[in-house]
mmCIF file of C-alpha atoms in Angstrom:
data_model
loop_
_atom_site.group_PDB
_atom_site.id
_atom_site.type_symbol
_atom_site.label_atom_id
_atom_site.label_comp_id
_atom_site.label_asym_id
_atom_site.label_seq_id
_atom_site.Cartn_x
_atom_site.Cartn_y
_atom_site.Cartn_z
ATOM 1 C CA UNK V 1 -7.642 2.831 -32.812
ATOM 2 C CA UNK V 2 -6.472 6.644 -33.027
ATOM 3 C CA UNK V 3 -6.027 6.623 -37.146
ATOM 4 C CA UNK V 4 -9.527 5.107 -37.181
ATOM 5 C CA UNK V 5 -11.181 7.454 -34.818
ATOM 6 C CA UNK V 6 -9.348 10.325 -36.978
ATOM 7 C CA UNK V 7 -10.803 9.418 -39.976
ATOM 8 C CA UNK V 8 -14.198 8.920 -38.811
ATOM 9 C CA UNK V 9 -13.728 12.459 -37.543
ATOM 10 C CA UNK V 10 -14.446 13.613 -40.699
ATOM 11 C CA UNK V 11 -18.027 12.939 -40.679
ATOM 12 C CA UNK V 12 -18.783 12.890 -36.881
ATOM 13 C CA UNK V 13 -17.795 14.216 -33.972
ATOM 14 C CA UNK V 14 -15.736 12.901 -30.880
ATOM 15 C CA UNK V 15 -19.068 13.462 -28.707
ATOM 16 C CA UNK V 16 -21.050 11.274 -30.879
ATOM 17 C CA UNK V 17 -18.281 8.909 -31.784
ATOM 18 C CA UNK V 18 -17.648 7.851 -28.094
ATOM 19 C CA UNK V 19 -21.629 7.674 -27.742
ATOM 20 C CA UNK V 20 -22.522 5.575 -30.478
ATOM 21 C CA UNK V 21 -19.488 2.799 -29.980
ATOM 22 C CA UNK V 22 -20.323 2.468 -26.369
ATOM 23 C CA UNK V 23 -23.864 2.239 -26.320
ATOM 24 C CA UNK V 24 -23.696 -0.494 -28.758
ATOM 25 C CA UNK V 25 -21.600 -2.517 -26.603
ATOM 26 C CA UNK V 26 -23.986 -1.433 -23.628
ATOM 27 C CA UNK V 27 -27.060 -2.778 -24.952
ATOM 28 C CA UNK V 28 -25.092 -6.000 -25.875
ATOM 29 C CA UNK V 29 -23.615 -6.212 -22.746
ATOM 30 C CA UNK V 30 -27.180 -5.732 -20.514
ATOM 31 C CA UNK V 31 -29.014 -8.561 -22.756
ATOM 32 C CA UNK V 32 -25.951 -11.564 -21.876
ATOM 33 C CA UNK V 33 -25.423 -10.079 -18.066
ATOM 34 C CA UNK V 34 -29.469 -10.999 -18.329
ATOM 35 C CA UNK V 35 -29.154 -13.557 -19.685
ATOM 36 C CA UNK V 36 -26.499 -15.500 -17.937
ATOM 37 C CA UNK V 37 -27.108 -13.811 -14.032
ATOM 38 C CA UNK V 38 -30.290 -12.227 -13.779
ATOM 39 C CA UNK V 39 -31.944 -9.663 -12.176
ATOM 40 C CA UNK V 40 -30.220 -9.593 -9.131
ATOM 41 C CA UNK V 41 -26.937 -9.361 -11.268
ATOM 42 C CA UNK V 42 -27.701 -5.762 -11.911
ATOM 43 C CA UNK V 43 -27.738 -4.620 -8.091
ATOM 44 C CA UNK V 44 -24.795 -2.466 -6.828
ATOM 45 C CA UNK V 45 -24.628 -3.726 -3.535
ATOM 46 C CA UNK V 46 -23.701 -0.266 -1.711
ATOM 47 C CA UNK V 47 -20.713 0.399 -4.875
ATOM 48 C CA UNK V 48 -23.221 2.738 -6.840
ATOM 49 C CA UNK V 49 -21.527 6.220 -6.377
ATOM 50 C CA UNK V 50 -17.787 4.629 -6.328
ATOM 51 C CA UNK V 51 -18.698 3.103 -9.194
ATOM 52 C CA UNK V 52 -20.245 6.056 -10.913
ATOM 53 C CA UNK V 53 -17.111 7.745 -10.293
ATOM 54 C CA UNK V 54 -14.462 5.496 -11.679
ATOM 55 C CA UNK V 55 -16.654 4.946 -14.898
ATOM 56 C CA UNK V 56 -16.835 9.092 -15.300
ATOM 57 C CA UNK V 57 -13.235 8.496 -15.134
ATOM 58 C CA UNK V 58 -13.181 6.074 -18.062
ATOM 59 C CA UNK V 59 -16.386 6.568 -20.237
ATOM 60 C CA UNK V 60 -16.571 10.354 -19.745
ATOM 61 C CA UNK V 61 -12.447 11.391 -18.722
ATOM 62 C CA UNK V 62 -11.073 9.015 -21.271
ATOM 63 C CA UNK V 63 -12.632 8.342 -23.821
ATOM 64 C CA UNK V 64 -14.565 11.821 -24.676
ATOM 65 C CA UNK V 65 -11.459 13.963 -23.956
ATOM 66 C CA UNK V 66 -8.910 11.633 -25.417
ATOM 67 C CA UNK V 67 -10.668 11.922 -28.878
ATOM 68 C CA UNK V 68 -12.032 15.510 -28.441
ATOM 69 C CA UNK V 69 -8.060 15.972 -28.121
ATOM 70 C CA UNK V 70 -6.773 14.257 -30.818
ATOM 71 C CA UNK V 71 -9.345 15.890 -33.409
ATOM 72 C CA UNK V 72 -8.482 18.835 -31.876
ATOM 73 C CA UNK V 73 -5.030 18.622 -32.894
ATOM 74 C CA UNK V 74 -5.891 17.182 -36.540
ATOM 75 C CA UNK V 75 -3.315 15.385 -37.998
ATOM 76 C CA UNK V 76 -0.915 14.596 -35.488
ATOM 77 C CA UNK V 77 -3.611 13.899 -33.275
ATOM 78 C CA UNK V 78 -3.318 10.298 -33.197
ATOM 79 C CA UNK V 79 0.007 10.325 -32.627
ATOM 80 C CA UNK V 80 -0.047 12.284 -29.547
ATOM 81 C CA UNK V 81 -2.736 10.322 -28.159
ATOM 82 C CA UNK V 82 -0.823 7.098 -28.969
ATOM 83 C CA UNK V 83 2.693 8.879 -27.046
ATOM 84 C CA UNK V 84 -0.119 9.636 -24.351
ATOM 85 C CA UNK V 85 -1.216 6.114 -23.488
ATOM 86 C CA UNK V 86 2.047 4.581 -23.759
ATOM 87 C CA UNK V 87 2.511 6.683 -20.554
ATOM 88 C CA UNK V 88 -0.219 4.906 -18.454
ATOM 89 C CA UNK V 89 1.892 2.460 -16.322
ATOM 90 C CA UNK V 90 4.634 5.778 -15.687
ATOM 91 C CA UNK V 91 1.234 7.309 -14.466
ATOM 92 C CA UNK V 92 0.136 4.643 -12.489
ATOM 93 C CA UNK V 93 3.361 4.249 -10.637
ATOM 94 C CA UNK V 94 3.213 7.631 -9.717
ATOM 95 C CA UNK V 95 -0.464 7.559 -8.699
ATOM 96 C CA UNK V 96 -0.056 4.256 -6.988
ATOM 97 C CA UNK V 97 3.221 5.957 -4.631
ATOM 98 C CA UNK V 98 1.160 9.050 -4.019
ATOM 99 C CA UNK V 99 -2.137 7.911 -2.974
ATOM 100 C CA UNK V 100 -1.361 4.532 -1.839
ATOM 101 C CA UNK V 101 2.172 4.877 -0.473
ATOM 102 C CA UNK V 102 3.253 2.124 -3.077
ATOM 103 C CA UNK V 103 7.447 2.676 -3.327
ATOM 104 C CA UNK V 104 7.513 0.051 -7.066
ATOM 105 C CA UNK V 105 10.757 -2.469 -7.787
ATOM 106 C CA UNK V 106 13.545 -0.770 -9.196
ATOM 107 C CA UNK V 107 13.694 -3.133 -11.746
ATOM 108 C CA UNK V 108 9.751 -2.487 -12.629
ATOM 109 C CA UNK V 109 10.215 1.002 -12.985
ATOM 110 C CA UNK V 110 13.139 0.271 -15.495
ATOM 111 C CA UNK V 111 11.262 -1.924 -17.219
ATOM 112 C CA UNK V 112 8.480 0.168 -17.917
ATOM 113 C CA UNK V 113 10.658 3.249 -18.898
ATOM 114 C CA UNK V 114 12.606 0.993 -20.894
ATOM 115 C CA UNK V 115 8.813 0.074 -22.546
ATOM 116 C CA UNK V 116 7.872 3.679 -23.016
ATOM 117 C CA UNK V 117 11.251 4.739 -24.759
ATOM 118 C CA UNK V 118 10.474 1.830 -27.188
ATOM 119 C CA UNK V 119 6.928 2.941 -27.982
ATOM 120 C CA UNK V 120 7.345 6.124 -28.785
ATOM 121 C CA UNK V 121 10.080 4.999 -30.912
ATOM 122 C CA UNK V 122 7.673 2.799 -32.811
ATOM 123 C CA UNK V 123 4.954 5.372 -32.610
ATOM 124 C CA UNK V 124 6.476 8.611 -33.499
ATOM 125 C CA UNK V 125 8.877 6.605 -36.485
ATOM 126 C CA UNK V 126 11.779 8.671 -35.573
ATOM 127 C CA UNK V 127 10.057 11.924 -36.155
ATOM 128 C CA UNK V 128 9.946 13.549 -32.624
ATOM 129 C CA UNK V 129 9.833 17.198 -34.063
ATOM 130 C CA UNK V 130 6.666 16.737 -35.226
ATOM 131 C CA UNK V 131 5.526 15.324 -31.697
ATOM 132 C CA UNK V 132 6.871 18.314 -30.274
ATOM 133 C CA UNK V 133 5.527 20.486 -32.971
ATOM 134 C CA UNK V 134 1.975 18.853 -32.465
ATOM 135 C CA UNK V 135 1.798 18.819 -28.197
ATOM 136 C CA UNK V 136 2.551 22.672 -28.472
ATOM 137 C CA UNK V 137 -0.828 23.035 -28.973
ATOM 138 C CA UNK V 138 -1.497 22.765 -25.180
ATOM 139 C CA UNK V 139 -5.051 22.728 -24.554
ATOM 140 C CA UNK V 140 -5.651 19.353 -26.644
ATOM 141 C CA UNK V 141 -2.589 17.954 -25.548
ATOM 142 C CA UNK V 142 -3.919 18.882 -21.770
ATOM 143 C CA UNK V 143 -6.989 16.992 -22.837
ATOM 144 C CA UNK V 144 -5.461 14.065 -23.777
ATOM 145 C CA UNK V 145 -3.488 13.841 -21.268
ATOM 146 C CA UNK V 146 -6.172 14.373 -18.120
ATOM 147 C CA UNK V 147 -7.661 11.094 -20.848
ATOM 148 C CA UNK V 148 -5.031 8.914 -19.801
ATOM 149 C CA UNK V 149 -4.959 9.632 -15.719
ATOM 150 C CA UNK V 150 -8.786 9.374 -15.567
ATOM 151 C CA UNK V 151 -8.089 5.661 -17.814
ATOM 152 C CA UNK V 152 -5.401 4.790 -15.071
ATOM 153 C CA UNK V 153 -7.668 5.897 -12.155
ATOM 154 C CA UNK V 154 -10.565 3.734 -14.055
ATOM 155 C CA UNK V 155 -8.133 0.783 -13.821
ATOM 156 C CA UNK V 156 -6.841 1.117 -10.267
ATOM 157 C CA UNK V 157 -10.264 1.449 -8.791
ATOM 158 C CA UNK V 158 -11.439 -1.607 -10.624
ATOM 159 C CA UNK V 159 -9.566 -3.576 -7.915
ATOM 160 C CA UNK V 160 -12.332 -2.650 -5.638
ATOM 161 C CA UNK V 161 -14.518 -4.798 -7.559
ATOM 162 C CA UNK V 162 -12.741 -8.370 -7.211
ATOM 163 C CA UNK V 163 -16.304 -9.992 -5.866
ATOM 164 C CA UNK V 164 -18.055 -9.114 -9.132
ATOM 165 C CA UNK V 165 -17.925 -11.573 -12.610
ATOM 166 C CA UNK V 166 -15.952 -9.763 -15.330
ATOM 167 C CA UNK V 167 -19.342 -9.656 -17.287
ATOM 168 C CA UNK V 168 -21.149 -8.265 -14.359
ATOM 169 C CA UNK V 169 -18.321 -5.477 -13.746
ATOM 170 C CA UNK V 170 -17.970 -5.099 -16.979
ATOM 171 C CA UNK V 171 -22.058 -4.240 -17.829
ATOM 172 C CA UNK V 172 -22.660 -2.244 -14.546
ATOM 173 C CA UNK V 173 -19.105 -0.303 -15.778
ATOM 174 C CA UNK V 174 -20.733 0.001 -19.156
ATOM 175 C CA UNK V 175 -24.285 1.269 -18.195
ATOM 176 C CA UNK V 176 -23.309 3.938 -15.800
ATOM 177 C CA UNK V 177 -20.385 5.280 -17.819
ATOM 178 C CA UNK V 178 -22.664 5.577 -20.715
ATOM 179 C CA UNK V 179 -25.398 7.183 -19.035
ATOM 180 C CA UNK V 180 -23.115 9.602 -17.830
ATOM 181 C CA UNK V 181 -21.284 10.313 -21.375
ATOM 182 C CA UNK V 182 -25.211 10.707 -22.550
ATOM 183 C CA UNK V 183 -25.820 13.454 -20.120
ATOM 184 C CA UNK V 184 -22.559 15.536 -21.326
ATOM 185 C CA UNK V 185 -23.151 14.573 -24.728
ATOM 186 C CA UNK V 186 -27.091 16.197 -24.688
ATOM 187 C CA UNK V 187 -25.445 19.078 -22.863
ATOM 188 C CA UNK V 188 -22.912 19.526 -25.175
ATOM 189 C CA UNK V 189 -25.329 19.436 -28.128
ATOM 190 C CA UNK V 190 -28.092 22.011 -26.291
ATOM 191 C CA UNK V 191 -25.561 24.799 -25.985
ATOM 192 C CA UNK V 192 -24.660 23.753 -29.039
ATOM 193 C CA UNK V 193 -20.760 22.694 -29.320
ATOM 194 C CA UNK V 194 -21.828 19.711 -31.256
ATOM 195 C CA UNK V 195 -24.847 19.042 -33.695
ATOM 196 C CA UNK V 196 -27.145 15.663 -33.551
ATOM 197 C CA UNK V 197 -25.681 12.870 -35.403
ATOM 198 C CA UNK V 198 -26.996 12.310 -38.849
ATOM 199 C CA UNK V 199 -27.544 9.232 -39.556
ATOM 200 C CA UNK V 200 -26.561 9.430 -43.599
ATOM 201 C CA UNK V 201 -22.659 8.643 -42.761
ATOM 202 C CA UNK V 202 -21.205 5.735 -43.977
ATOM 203 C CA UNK V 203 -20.876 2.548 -41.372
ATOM 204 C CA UNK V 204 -17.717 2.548 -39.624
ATOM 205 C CA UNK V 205 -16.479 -0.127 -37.163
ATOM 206 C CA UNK V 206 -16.564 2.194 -34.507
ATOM 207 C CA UNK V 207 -14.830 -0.098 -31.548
#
């Protein structure tokens, strides 16, 4: 996914990039929720502002600031942002004993350590100078990180969900989260941090 995203930086932004991909899927996913539930499928049931929240976290946290990051950082952008996820289930053990009092197995932990070391071995090929070298640069490296805990808070509030279908979840997750992304994303572009997508680039699978 990162290499991708990095070359399609080249002729559009993060901001766009993130709000193109996901509204696709969006309108998709609001046409077969429709479709195969109804109406009534599309009622929140009390869960609208926790569910607003934990799709900021994923649509907005993640997925805007994890590739604002990496094309911050140019080149070794997308393997910093690769290092970075392959820390999500460190994260949410450590989220998961703070907030929930959750003490994991021993032998989870060492698993998932175990999991990490090989990943950034496969990811980084050896070359962890350069992944130093690159997550010097703090403030994308910050980004990408705050990416990844607003992805693992995302995941971890999901449970809250359980009554829901997954296409149900996954539409209402969908529609907020990219309403939400479109408000920063029109902010973004009034001040004028970004520019309006042009629609001369070339097609890219962008998900």
């Amino acid at each position: 996914m990162f290499p991708i995203a990095h070359s399609a930086f080249d002729h559009i932004d993060p901001f766009y990039f993130t709000l193109i991909r996901y509204d696709a899927v969006t309108i998709i996913l609001v046409f077969l929720l429709l479709w195969r539930e109804g109406k009534q499928a599309f009622r929140f049931e009390g869960y609208g502002l926790q569910l607003c929240f934990f799709d900021t976290m994923a649509f907005v946290v993640y997925n805007i600031l994890i590739f604002w990051g990496e094309d911050l950082l140019g080149e070794p952008g997308a393997m910093v942002a690769s290092v970075m996820e392959a820390l999500m289930p460190m994260i949410s053990i450590v989220l998961l004993r703070i907030v929930f009092r959750k003490r994991p197995h021993s032998f989870t932990t060492i698993c998932v350590i175990v999991a990490f070391i090989g990943a950034m071995f496969v990811i980084m090929k050896g070359d962890f100078a350069g992944f130093l070298g690159a997550t010097s640069d703090i403030i994308p490296s910050i980004l990408i990180f705050i990416a990844v805990v607003g992805w693992v808070i995302y995941t971890i509030g999901g449970s809250r969900f359980n009554g829901w279908s997954a296409l149900q979840s996954s539409t209402l997750s969908c529609l907020l989260g990219t309403l939400t992304a479109t408000v920063v994303v029109t902010i973004a572009t009034m001040v004028g941090y970004v520019s309006i997508v042009l629609l001369h680039i070339r097609i890219y699978c962008l998900w």
